mmCIF file of C-alpha atoms and ligand atoms in Angstrom:
data_model
loop_
_atom_site.group_PDB
_atom_site.id
_atom_site.type_symbol
_atom_site.label_atom_id
_atom_site.label_comp_id
_atom_site.label_asym_id
_atom_site.label_seq_id
_atom_site.Cartn_x
_atom_site.Cartn_y
_atom_site.Cartn_z
ATOM 1 C CA UNK A 38 -12.047 13.461 4.430
ATOM 2 C CA UNK A 39 -15.400 11.962 5.404
ATOM 3 C CA UNK A 40 -15.293 9.048 7.803
ATOM 4 C CA UNK A 41 -18.283 6.828 8.241
ATOM 5 C CA UNK A 42 -19.103 3.954 10.491
ATOM 6 C CA UNK A 43 -21.061 1.062 8.997
ATOM 7 C CA UNK A 44 -24.797 1.229 9.767
ATOM 8 C CA UNK A 45 -27.890 -0.850 9.090
ATOM 9 C CA UNK A 46 -28.841 0.522 5.654
ATOM 10 C CA UNK A 47 -25.532 0.857 3.861
ATOM 11 C CA UNK A 48 -25.214 3.676 1.338
ATOM 12 C CA UNK A 49 -24.959 3.008 -2.389
ATOM 13 C CA UNK A 50 -21.950 4.238 -4.385
ATOM 14 C CA UNK A 51 -20.908 4.224 -8.014
ATOM 15 C CA UNK A 52 -17.769 2.391 -6.916
ATOM 16 C CA UNK A 53 -16.492 0.714 -3.771
ATOM 17 C CA UNK A 54 -12.727 0.265 -3.452
ATOM 18 C CA UNK A 55 -11.150 -2.291 -1.133
ATOM 19 C CA UNK A 56 -7.812 -1.006 0.226
ATOM 20 C CA UNK A 57 -6.478 2.515 0.853
ATOM 21 C CA UNK A 58 -2.875 1.918 -0.219
ATOM 22 C CA UNK A 59 -1.313 3.763 -3.153
ATOM 23 C CA UNK A 60 -3.424 1.969 -5.785
ATOM 24 C CA UNK A 61 -6.766 2.275 -3.948
ATOM 25 C CA UNK A 62 -6.243 5.921 -2.981
ATOM 26 C CA UNK A 63 -5.229 6.944 -6.486
ATOM 27 C CA UNK A 64 -8.243 5.095 -7.973
ATOM 28 C CA UNK A 65 -10.418 7.023 -5.490
ATOM 29 C CA UNK A 66 -8.910 10.355 -6.516
ATOM 30 C CA UNK A 67 -9.199 9.668 -10.252
ATOM 31 C CA UNK A 68 -12.785 8.378 -10.114
ATOM 32 C CA UNK A 69 -13.973 11.190 -7.790
ATOM 33 C CA UNK A 70 -12.475 13.606 -10.282
ATOM 34 C CA UNK A 71 -14.542 11.895 -13.014
ATOM 35 C CA UNK A 72 -17.692 12.556 -10.938
ATOM 36 C CA UNK A 73 -18.161 9.077 -9.469
ATOM 37 C CA UNK A 74 -19.326 8.645 -5.874
ATOM 38 C CA UNK A 75 -16.554 6.654 -4.178
ATOM 39 C CA UNK A 76 -16.292 4.649 -0.977
ATOM 40 C CA UNK A 77 -12.930 3.225 0.147
ATOM 41 C CA UNK A 78 -12.804 0.501 2.780
ATOM 42 C CA UNK A 79 -9.551 -0.140 4.621
ATOM 43 C CA UNK A 80 -8.825 -2.745 7.279
ATOM 44 C CA UNK A 81 -6.106 -0.711 9.017
ATOM 45 C CA UNK A 82 -6.429 2.403 11.180
ATOM 46 C CA UNK A 83 -5.285 4.728 8.418
ATOM 47 C CA UNK A 84 -4.387 4.910 4.757
ATOM 48 C CA UNK A 85 -1.138 4.076 2.971
ATOM 49 C CA UNK A 86 -0.888 0.284 3.212
ATOM 50 C CA UNK A 87 2.730 -0.578 2.463
ATOM 51 C CA UNK A 88 3.360 3.162 1.912
ATOM 52 C CA UNK A 89 2.080 4.150 5.351
ATOM 53 C CA UNK A 90 3.868 5.925 8.195
ATOM 54 C CA UNK A 91 4.344 4.734 11.740
ATOM 55 C CA UNK A 92 3.606 7.428 14.300
ATOM 56 C CA UNK A 93 6.232 7.404 17.063
ATOM 57 C CA UNK A 94 5.034 10.377 19.128
ATOM 58 C CA UNK A 95 3.098 13.645 18.696
ATOM 59 C CA UNK A 96 5.494 15.077 16.141
ATOM 60 C CA UNK A 97 7.557 12.231 14.705
ATOM 61 C CA UNK A 98 6.946 9.231 12.510
ATOM 62 C CA UNK A 99 8.964 6.955 10.284
ATOM 63 C CA UNK A 100 8.356 4.687 7.313
ATOM 64 C CA UNK A 101 8.726 0.942 7.802
ATOM 65 C CA UNK A 102 7.266 0.129 4.362
ATOM 66 C CA UNK A 103 8.511 1.687 1.152
ATOM 67 C CA UNK A 104 10.953 4.442 2.168
ATOM 68 C CA UNK A 105 10.432 6.413 -1.057
ATOM 69 C CA UNK A 106 8.731 6.242 -4.458
ATOM 70 C CA UNK A 107 10.991 6.064 -7.520
ATOM 71 C CA UNK A 108 9.433 7.447 -10.673
ATOM 72 C CA UNK A 109 10.519 6.527 -14.199
ATOM 73 C CA UNK A 110 7.280 6.302 -16.203
ATOM 74 C CA UNK A 111 5.778 9.229 -18.102
ATOM 75 C CA UNK A 112 2.317 8.485 -16.667
ATOM 76 C CA UNK A 113 3.413 8.965 -13.057
ATOM 77 C CA UNK A 114 5.545 12.119 -13.447
ATOM 78 C CA UNK A 115 2.564 14.539 -13.586
ATOM 79 C CA UNK A 116 1.185 13.026 -10.366
ATOM 80 C CA UNK A 117 4.345 13.952 -8.476
ATOM 81 C CA UNK A 118 4.681 17.346 -10.136
ATOM 82 C CA UNK A 119 1.192 18.100 -8.761
ATOM 83 C CA UNK A 120 1.941 16.618 -5.316
ATOM 84 C CA UNK A 121 5.109 18.717 -5.006
ATOM 85 C CA UNK A 122 3.203 21.872 -6.047
ATOM 86 C CA UNK A 123 0.540 21.106 -3.436
ATOM 87 C CA UNK A 124 3.181 20.592 -0.725
ATOM 88 C CA UNK A 125 2.245 16.938 -0.246
ATOM 89 C CA UNK A 126 5.473 15.385 -1.597
ATOM 90 C CA UNK A 127 9.103 16.387 -2.067
ATOM 91 C CA UNK A 128 12.019 15.078 -4.090
ATOM 92 C CA UNK A 129 14.659 13.403 -1.918
ATOM 93 C CA UNK A 130 17.859 13.765 -3.893
ATOM 94 C CA UNK A 131 19.752 11.215 -1.756
ATOM 95 C CA UNK A 132 17.373 8.518 -3.020
ATOM 96 C CA UNK A 133 16.555 10.160 -6.364
ATOM 97 C CA UNK A 134 12.926 9.531 -5.491
ATOM 98 C CA UNK A 135 9.886 11.154 -3.870
ATOM 99 C CA UNK A 136 8.636 11.071 -0.279
ATOM 100 C CA UNK A 137 5.410 12.316 1.314
ATOM 101 C CA UNK A 138 5.480 15.570 3.311
ATOM 102 C CA UNK A 139 5.598 15.620 6.334
ATOM 103 C CA UNK A 140 5.247 11.827 6.124
ATOM 104 C CA UNK A 141 4.583 9.220 3.456
ATOM 105 C CA UNK A 142 0.912 8.680 4.328
ATOM 106 C CA UNK A 143 0.227 12.350 3.434
ATOM 107 C CA UNK A 144 0.091 11.234 -0.215
ATOM 108 C CA UNK A 145 -2.740 8.727 0.194
ATOM 109 C CA UNK A 146 -4.605 11.035 2.611
ATOM 110 C CA UNK A 147 -4.457 13.751 -0.028
ATOM 111 C CA UNK A 148 -5.842 11.472 -2.739
ATOM 112 C CA UNK A 149 -8.653 10.271 -0.461
ATOM 113 C CA UNK A 150 -9.842 13.769 0.435
ATOM 114 C CA UNK A 151 -12.997 13.614 -1.727
ATOM 115 C CA UNK A 152 -13.977 9.993 -0.981
ATOM 116 C CA UNK A 153 -15.779 8.350 1.889
ATOM 117 C CA UNK A 154 -13.116 6.402 3.767
ATOM 118 C CA UNK A 155 -14.161 3.642 6.146
ATOM 119 C CA UNK A 156 -11.209 2.470 8.246
ATOM 120 C CA UNK A 157 -10.717 -0.396 10.716
ATOM 121 C CA UNK A 158 -12.998 -2.518 8.533
ATOM 122 C CA UNK A 159 -11.882 -5.703 6.822
ATOM 123 C CA UNK A 160 -14.050 -6.859 3.943
ATOM 124 C CA UNK A 161 -14.579 -10.536 4.560
ATOM 125 C CA UNK A 162 -16.759 -11.584 1.638
ATOM 126 C CA UNK A 163 -18.528 -10.239 -1.435
ATOM 127 C CA UNK A 164 -22.067 -10.699 -2.699
ATOM 128 C CA UNK A 165 -23.590 -9.620 -5.970
ATOM 129 C CA UNK A 166 -27.321 -9.166 -6.611
ATOM 130 C CA UNK A 167 -28.176 -9.508 -10.273
ATOM 131 C CA UNK A 168 -31.115 -7.274 -11.067
ATOM 132 C CA UNK A 169 -32.730 -7.013 -14.502
ATOM 133 C CA UNK A 170 -30.906 -3.832 -15.432
ATOM 134 C CA UNK A 171 -27.799 -3.891 -13.301
ATOM 135 C CA UNK A 172 -25.679 -5.736 -10.741
ATOM 136 C CA UNK A 173 -25.124 -4.483 -7.225
ATOM 137 C CA UNK A 174 -22.054 -5.455 -5.224
ATOM 138 C CA UNK A 175 -22.408 -5.826 -1.475
ATOM 139 C CA UNK A 176 -19.227 -5.743 0.621
ATOM 140 C CA UNK A 177 -19.585 -7.556 3.926
ATOM 141 C CA UNK A 178 -17.427 -7.549 7.069
ATOM 142 C CA UNK A 179 -16.586 -10.292 9.583
ATOM 143 C CA UNK A 180 -19.846 -9.622 11.493
ATOM 144 C CA UNK A 181 -21.817 -10.331 8.274
ATOM 145 C CA UNK A 182 -22.785 -6.653 8.072
ATOM 146 C CA UNK A 183 -23.020 -5.036 4.648
ATOM 147 C CA UNK A 184 -20.519 -2.179 4.826
ATOM 148 C CA UNK A 185 -21.277 -0.646 1.419
ATOM 149 C CA UNK A 186 -23.171 -1.322 -1.800
ATOM 150 C CA UNK A 187 -21.901 -0.254 -5.176
ATOM 151 C CA UNK A 188 -22.425 -0.642 -8.870
ATOM 152 C CA UNK A 189 -18.702 -1.258 -9.464
ATOM 153 C CA UNK A 190 -16.088 -2.892 -7.259
ATOM 154 C CA UNK A 191 -12.308 -2.433 -7.342
ATOM 155 C CA UNK A 192 -10.015 -4.582 -5.191
ATOM 156 C CA UNK A 193 -6.518 -3.188 -4.563
ATOM 157 C CA UNK A 194 -5.370 -5.569 -1.815
ATOM 158 C CA UNK A 195 -2.123 -7.568 -2.162
ATOM 159 C CA UNK A 196 -2.478 -10.639 -4.408
ATOM 160 C CA UNK A 197 -3.145 -13.234 -1.696
ATOM 161 C CA UNK A 198 -5.761 -11.071 0.064
ATOM 162 C CA UNK A 199 -7.354 -10.330 -3.321
ATOM 163 C CA UNK A 200 -7.514 -14.058 -4.103
ATOM 164 C CA UNK A 201 -9.086 -14.741 -0.692
ATOM 165 C CA UNK A 202 -11.814 -12.156 -1.337
ATOM 166 C CA UNK A 203 -12.450 -13.333 -4.897
ATOM 167 C CA UNK A 204 -12.858 -16.905 -3.672
ATOM 168 C CA UNK A 205 -16.046 -15.783 -1.879
ATOM 169 C CA UNK A 206 -17.856 -14.937 -5.121
ATOM 170 C CA UNK A 207 -18.576 -16.803 -8.364
ATOM 171 C CA UNK A 208 -17.977 -16.525 -12.121
ATOM 172 C CA UNK A 209 -14.768 -14.496 -11.962
ATOM 173 C CA UNK A 210 -12.322 -17.354 -12.380
ATOM 174 C CA UNK A 211 -9.836 -15.461 -14.522
ATOM 175 C CA UNK A 212 -9.396 -12.776 -11.873
ATOM 176 C CA UNK A 213 -9.107 -15.306 -9.053
ATOM 177 C CA UNK A 214 -6.570 -17.436 -10.949
ATOM 178 C CA UNK A 215 -4.327 -14.426 -11.673
ATOM 179 C CA UNK A 216 -4.345 -13.225 -8.066
ATOM 180 C CA UNK A 217 -3.815 -16.738 -6.728
ATOM 181 C CA UNK A 218 -0.862 -17.303 -9.080
ATOM 182 C CA UNK A 219 0.772 -13.971 -8.203
ATOM 183 C CA UNK A 220 0.322 -14.692 -4.488
ATOM 184 C CA UNK A 221 2.728 -17.648 -4.789
ATOM 185 C CA UNK A 222 5.610 -15.208 -5.413
ATOM 186 C CA UNK A 223 4.970 -13.040 -2.329
ATOM 187 C CA UNK A 224 7.909 -12.514 0.020
ATOM 188 C CA UNK A 225 7.914 -11.327 3.645
ATOM 189 C CA UNK A 226 10.207 -8.709 5.182
ATOM 190 C CA UNK A 227 11.103 -7.675 8.727
ATOM 191 C CA UNK A 228 11.710 -3.932 9.211
ATOM 192 C CA UNK A 229 12.491 -1.830 12.293
ATOM 193 C CA UNK A 230 13.635 1.660 13.275
ATOM 194 C CA UNK A 231 16.402 2.749 15.603
ATOM 195 C CA UNK A 232 18.104 5.995 16.675
ATOM 196 C CA UNK A 233 21.836 6.692 16.783
ATOM 197 C CA UNK A 234 24.064 9.685 17.411
ATOM 198 C CA UNK A 235 24.427 11.913 14.303
ATOM 199 C CA UNK A 236 26.862 10.458 11.776
ATOM 200 C CA UNK A 237 28.300 11.185 8.357
ATOM 201 C CA UNK A 238 27.025 7.893 6.940
ATOM 202 C CA UNK A 239 25.196 8.145 3.575
ATOM 203 C CA UNK A 240 21.375 8.173 3.654
ATOM 204 C CA UNK A 241 20.971 4.870 1.819
ATOM 205 C CA UNK A 242 23.260 1.913 2.475
ATOM 206 C CA UNK A 243 23.066 -1.398 0.646
ATOM 207 C CA UNK A 244 24.813 -3.698 3.133
ATOM 208 C CA UNK A 245 27.127 -6.580 2.350
ATOM 209 C CA UNK A 246 25.540 -8.681 5.102
ATOM 210 C CA UNK A 247 23.095 -11.355 3.914
ATOM 211 C CA UNK A 248 20.671 -10.541 6.740
ATOM 212 C CA UNK A 249 20.144 -6.916 5.675
ATOM 213 C CA UNK A 250 18.684 -5.615 2.438
ATOM 214 C CA UNK A 251 18.884 -1.867 3.015
ATOM 215 C CA UNK A 252 19.540 0.788 5.663
ATOM 216 C CA UNK A 253 17.736 4.108 5.229
ATOM 217 C CA UNK A 254 18.465 7.270 7.205
ATOM 218 C CA UNK A 255 14.804 8.207 7.651
ATOM 219 C CA UNK A 256 15.606 11.476 9.472
ATOM 220 C CA UNK A 257 17.444 12.763 6.379
ATOM 221 C CA UNK A 258 14.252 12.847 4.313
ATOM 222 C CA UNK A 259 13.007 16.354 3.463
ATOM 223 C CA UNK A 260 10.735 18.081 6.024
ATOM 224 C CA UNK A 261 11.190 15.496 8.772
ATOM 225 C CA UNK A 262 11.669 18.142 11.490
ATOM 226 C CA UNK A 263 14.641 18.877 13.688
ATOM 227 C CA UNK A 264 15.847 15.980 15.777
ATOM 228 C CA UNK A 265 19.196 15.628 17.502
ATOM 229 C CA UNK A 266 19.129 11.888 16.993
ATOM 230 C CA UNK A 267 19.590 10.183 13.655
ATOM 231 C CA UNK A 268 16.734 7.806 12.814
ATOM 232 C CA UNK A 269 17.426 4.731 10.710
ATOM 233 C CA UNK A 270 15.107 2.134 9.220
ATOM 234 C CA UNK A 271 16.574 -1.340 8.811
ATOM 235 C CA UNK A 272 15.065 -3.637 6.210
ATOM 236 C CA UNK A 273 16.003 -7.292 6.586
ATOM 237 C CA UNK A 274 16.535 -9.340 3.441
ATOM 238 C CA UNK A 275 13.555 -11.469 2.321
ATOM 239 C CA UNK A 276 15.673 -14.653 2.633
ATOM 240 C CA UNK A 277 16.719 -13.830 6.213
ATOM 241 C CA UNK A 278 13.107 -12.886 7.023
ATOM 242 C CA UNK A 279 11.846 -16.202 5.658
ATOM 243 C CA UNK A 280 14.351 -17.986 7.872
ATOM 244 C CA UNK A 281 13.288 -15.960 10.958
ATOM 245 C CA UNK A 282 9.581 -15.651 10.140
ATOM 246 C CA UNK A 283 8.275 -17.072 13.419
ATOM 247 C CA UNK A 284 11.105 -15.693 15.567
ATOM 248 C CA UNK A 285 10.177 -13.675 18.635
ATOM 249 C CA UNK A 286 10.358 -9.881 18.040
ATOM 250 C CA UNK A 287 12.964 -9.367 20.781
ATOM 251 C CA UNK A 288 15.329 -11.842 19.128
ATOM 252 C CA UNK A 289 14.753 -10.300 15.677
ATOM 253 C CA UNK A 290 15.489 -6.810 17.080
ATOM 254 C CA UNK A 291 18.723 -7.993 18.715
ATOM 255 C CA UNK A 292 19.953 -9.746 15.565
ATOM 256 C CA UNK A 293 19.105 -6.793 13.303
ATOM 257 C CA UNK A 294 20.761 -4.277 15.685
ATOM 258 C CA UNK A 295 23.910 -6.424 15.744
ATOM 259 C CA UNK A 296 23.949 -6.584 11.937
ATOM 260 C CA UNK A 297 23.391 -2.804 11.791
ATOM 261 C CA UNK A 298 26.326 -2.163 14.153
ATOM 262 C CA UNK A 299 28.521 -4.549 12.188
ATOM 263 C CA UNK A 300 27.722 -2.630 8.999
ATOM 264 C CA UNK A 301 27.943 0.955 10.298
ATOM 265 C CA UNK A 302 29.835 0.861 13.639
ATOM 266 C CA UNK A 303 26.971 3.049 14.974
ATOM 267 C CA UNK A 304 25.507 2.130 18.378
ATOM 268 C CA UNK A 305 21.682 1.969 18.494
ATOM 269 C CA UNK A 306 20.383 4.233 21.312
ATOM 270 C CA UNK A 307 16.642 3.793 20.990
ATOM 271 C CA UNK A 308 14.885 1.036 19.065
ATOM 272 C CA UNK A 309 11.319 0.266 18.000
ATOM 273 C CA UNK A 310 9.718 -3.177 17.816
ATOM 274 C CA UNK A 311 10.309 -4.901 14.461
ATOM 275 C CA UNK A 312 7.378 -5.037 12.044
ATOM 276 C CA UNK A 313 6.815 -8.235 10.089
ATOM 277 C CA UNK A 314 5.432 -7.537 6.622
ATOM 278 C CA UNK A 315 4.046 -10.902 5.594
ATOM 279 C CA UNK A 316 3.124 -9.624 2.125
ATOM 280 C CA UNK A 317 5.969 -7.164 1.498
ATOM 281 C CA UNK A 318 6.749 -7.736 -2.180
ATOM 282 C CA UNK A 319 5.174 -9.735 -5.016
ATOM 283 C CA UNK A 320 6.604 -10.289 -8.475
ATOM 284 C CA UNK A 321 4.481 -8.540 -11.075
ATOM 285 C CA UNK A 322 2.393 -10.823 -13.286
ATOM 286 C CA UNK A 323 2.831 -10.758 -17.052
ATOM 287 C CA UNK A 324 -0.468 -9.251 -18.054
ATOM 288 C CA UNK A 325 -1.116 -7.450 -21.309
ATOM 289 C CA UNK A 326 -2.548 -4.646 -19.203
ATOM 290 C CA UNK A 327 -1.458 -3.511 -15.723
ATOM 291 C CA UNK A 328 -4.979 -4.089 -14.318
ATOM 292 C CA UNK A 329 -7.913 -6.480 -14.711
ATOM 293 C CA UNK A 330 -11.547 -5.623 -15.417
ATOM 294 C CA UNK A 331 -14.525 -7.962 -15.826
ATOM 295 C CA UNK A 332 -17.008 -6.128 -18.053
ATOM 296 C CA UNK A 333 -20.114 -8.201 -17.281
ATOM 297 C CA UNK A 334 -19.534 -8.224 -13.529
ATOM 298 C CA UNK A 335 -18.220 -4.660 -13.117
ATOM 299 C CA UNK A 336 -15.329 -5.778 -10.940
ATOM 300 C CA UNK A 337 -11.689 -4.780 -11.356
ATOM 301 C CA UNK A 338 -8.283 -5.354 -9.812
ATOM 302 C CA UNK A 339 -5.363 -2.948 -9.403
ATOM 303 C CA UNK A 340 -2.169 -2.957 -7.369
ATOM 304 C CA UNK A 341 1.572 -3.482 -7.496
ATOM 305 C CA UNK A 342 1.284 -7.208 -8.234
ATOM 306 C CA UNK A 343 -0.256 -6.319 -11.624
ATOM 307 C CA UNK A 344 2.572 -3.944 -12.613
ATOM 308 C CA UNK A 345 6.273 -3.824 -11.745
ATOM 309 C CA UNK A 346 5.780 -5.161 -8.194
ATOM 310 C CA UNK A 347 6.636 -1.777 -6.696
ATOM 311 C CA UNK A 348 5.145 1.531 -5.581
ATOM 312 C CA UNK A 349 5.244 3.135 -9.013
ATOM 313 C CA UNK A 350 3.676 -0.004 -10.492
ATOM 314 C CA UNK A 351 0.737 0.313 -8.060
ATOM 315 C CA UNK A 352 0.180 3.857 -9.358
ATOM 316 C CA UNK A 353 0.438 2.874 -13.038
ATOM 317 C CA UNK A 354 -2.018 0.047 -12.396
ATOM 318 C CA UNK A 355 -4.533 2.438 -10.775
ATOM 319 C CA UNK A 356 -4.181 5.069 -13.509
ATOM 320 C CA UNK A 357 -4.609 2.474 -16.269
ATOM 321 C CA UNK A 358 -7.727 0.960 -14.701
ATOM 322 C CA UNK A 359 -9.349 4.387 -14.218
ATOM 323 C CA UNK A 360 -8.465 5.368 -17.772
ATOM 324 C CA UNK A 361 -10.129 2.160 -18.992
ATOM 325 C CA UNK A 362 -13.281 2.884 -16.950
ATOM 326 C CA UNK A 363 -13.373 6.417 -18.306
ATOM 327 C CA UNK A 364 -13.161 5.164 -21.884
ATOM 328 C CA UNK A 365 -15.850 2.532 -21.286
ATOM 329 C CA UNK A 366 -18.259 5.281 -20.182
ATOM 330 C CA UNK A 367 -20.089 3.066 -17.713
ATOM 331 C CA UNK A 368 -23.527 4.539 -16.998
ATOM 332 C CA UNK A 369 -23.743 5.258 -13.311
HETATM 333 C C1 FAD B 128 9.533 -3.109 3.711
HETATM 334 C C2 FAD B 128 9.104 -2.694 2.323
HETATM 335 C C3 FAD B 128 9.993 -2.020 1.502
HETATM 336 C C4 FAD B 128 9.608 -1.616 0.221
HETATM 337 N N1 FAD B 128 10.496 -0.931 -0.554
HETATM 338 C C5 FAD B 128 10.092 -0.451 -1.754
HETATM 339 C C6 FAD B 128 10.958 0.367 -2.547
HETATM 340 O O1 FAD B 128 12.101 0.658 -2.176
HETATM 341 N N2 FAD B 128 10.497 0.841 -3.734
HETATM 342 C C7 FAD B 128 9.226 0.557 -4.179
HETATM 343 O O2 FAD B 128 8.838 1.049 -5.252
HETATM 344 N N3 FAD B 128 8.394 -0.228 -3.465
HETATM 345 C C8 FAD B 128 8.791 -0.733 -2.271
HETATM 346 N N4 FAD B 128 7.941 -1.513 -1.529
HETATM 347 C C9 FAD B 128 6.671 -1.948 -2.136
HETATM 348 C C10 FAD B 128 5.605 -0.851 -2.104
HETATM 349 O O3 FAD B 128 5.427 -0.413 -0.774
HETATM 350 C C11 FAD B 128 4.316 -1.463 -2.656
HETATM 351 O O4 FAD B 128 4.584 -1.942 -3.971
HETATM 352 C C12 FAD B 128 3.149 -0.482 -2.745
HETATM 353 O O5 FAD B 128 3.044 0.314 -1.590
HETATM 354 C C13 FAD B 128 1.879 -1.308 -2.985
HETATM 355 O O6 FAD B 128 0.736 -0.479 -3.014
HETATM 356 P P1 FAD B 128 -0.694 -1.151 -3.243
HETATM 357 O O7 FAD B 128 -1.701 -0.072 -3.151
HETATM 358 O O8 FAD B 128 -0.661 -1.990 -4.476
HETATM 359 O O9 FAD B 128 -0.887 -2.206 -2.034
HETATM 360 P P2 FAD B 128 -0.961 -1.964 -0.461
HETATM 361 O O10 FAD B 128 -0.113 -0.838 -0.042
HETATM 362 O O11 FAD B 128 -0.696 -3.293 0.167
HETATM 363 O O12 FAD B 128 -2.482 -1.541 -0.200
HETATM 364 C C14 FAD B 128 -3.516 -2.484 -0.068
HETATM 365 C C15 FAD B 128 -4.412 -2.082 1.098
HETATM 366 O O13 FAD B 128 -5.516 -2.981 1.146
HETATM 367 C C16 FAD B 128 -5.851 -3.203 2.501
HETATM 368 N N5 FAD B 128 -6.621 -4.452 2.549
HETATM 369 C C17 FAD B 128 -6.192 -5.698 2.214
HETATM 370 N N6 FAD B 128 -7.198 -6.591 2.344
HETATM 371 C C18 FAD B 128 -8.277 -5.880 2.768
HETATM 372 C C19 FAD B 128 -9.617 -6.249 3.081
HETATM 373 N N7 FAD B 128 -10.041 -7.516 2.971
HETATM 374 N N8 FAD B 128 -10.473 -5.284 3.493
HETATM 375 C C20 FAD B 128 -10.058 -3.984 3.611
HETATM 376 N N9 FAD B 128 -8.785 -3.583 3.329
HETATM 377 C C21 FAD B 128 -7.923 -4.522 2.901
HETATM 378 C C22 FAD B 128 -4.495 -3.263 3.191
HETATM 379 O O14 FAD B 128 -4.604 -3.013 4.585
HETATM 380 C C23 FAD B 128 -3.723 -2.170 2.454
HETATM 381 O O15 FAD B 128 -3.820 -0.917 3.108
HETATM 382 C C24 FAD B 128 8.292 -1.919 -0.246
HETATM 383 C C25 FAD B 128 7.398 -2.585 0.593
HETATM 384 C C26 FAD B 128 7.792 -2.970 1.861
HETATM 385 C C27 FAD B 128 6.804 -3.672 2.755
#
């Protein structure tokens, strides 16, 4: 994977992609495969977005975002057949779904292998130069530096961040309106990890408590190494999260540990700080297609909010957009 730092004369690409989550990384893989030069810009330290992994020490990590990827669509099956063959994903029978090997972010890292990935860089605004023959997108950061230039632009950020970026450029009202509308349905979610003594509890528990949405035995996922402790990830319910959105992390951790004990009778030994996902889930919009593309402006949108509102939807959205670009045969 090539990593670049922004410099004074930014390179020119066939396509620049904002966001290295599932949708952005898969777009990068598909378009690189089609021969496009691809640059992916990500505001976080690494790839994965809401399918990233939290590193706990040298050899262990856990997933505070999506714990697994459930596959039911014929378009996404071949992706996971290939990932399993390449040793990047495995089927977790307890969840009847796939996980990355040895951690979830392995999947996006794998898909980004042939693209230029720029991390720790938030795109703040967009500019487009209209030349006689073509348009050039310029992606600018908070320091007003142009990070990359590209003929085509794909935004794969969550709906509200997509709307914020689109509001900085003109003549793409339909795209902005869709993202802005979808953003209204976004829900937050607190999540945290904790360790307990080994137990015979099932790997996935859907609690009765209104504060908890799901308990996942993260250490039971395939290829997670040998650990004497059992690692759990607690996901609070969106309603409880909304109610405790501004609560101090210590209080949230105490309340979630109490709810966990109440549900399982297991005593937390070690706990991590809770993570507040402000943009955890968004209801999918009712589009004819699971992506958006503006032909005159060469700008497109992909992501979970355009399809199913889940991890598989993000992948279907990316595949459909790339398929559309392939069929359009844009001259690069
Ligand atoms: C706690 C939790 C539990 C979940 N459980 C499930 C589940 O059980 N099953 C399921 O299918 N799904 C689940 N999901 C949802 C799933 O994780 C998402 O649907 C999926 O990962 C979305 O992928 P994406 O690529 O569309 O978006 P994201 O993963 O959000 O990727 C977008 C990326 O864009 C980056 N970005 C945003 N703005 C900018 C900017 N201006 N400049 C640069 N980079 C930017 C972000 O940092 C991010 O990395 C869960 C999510 C959470 C948070």
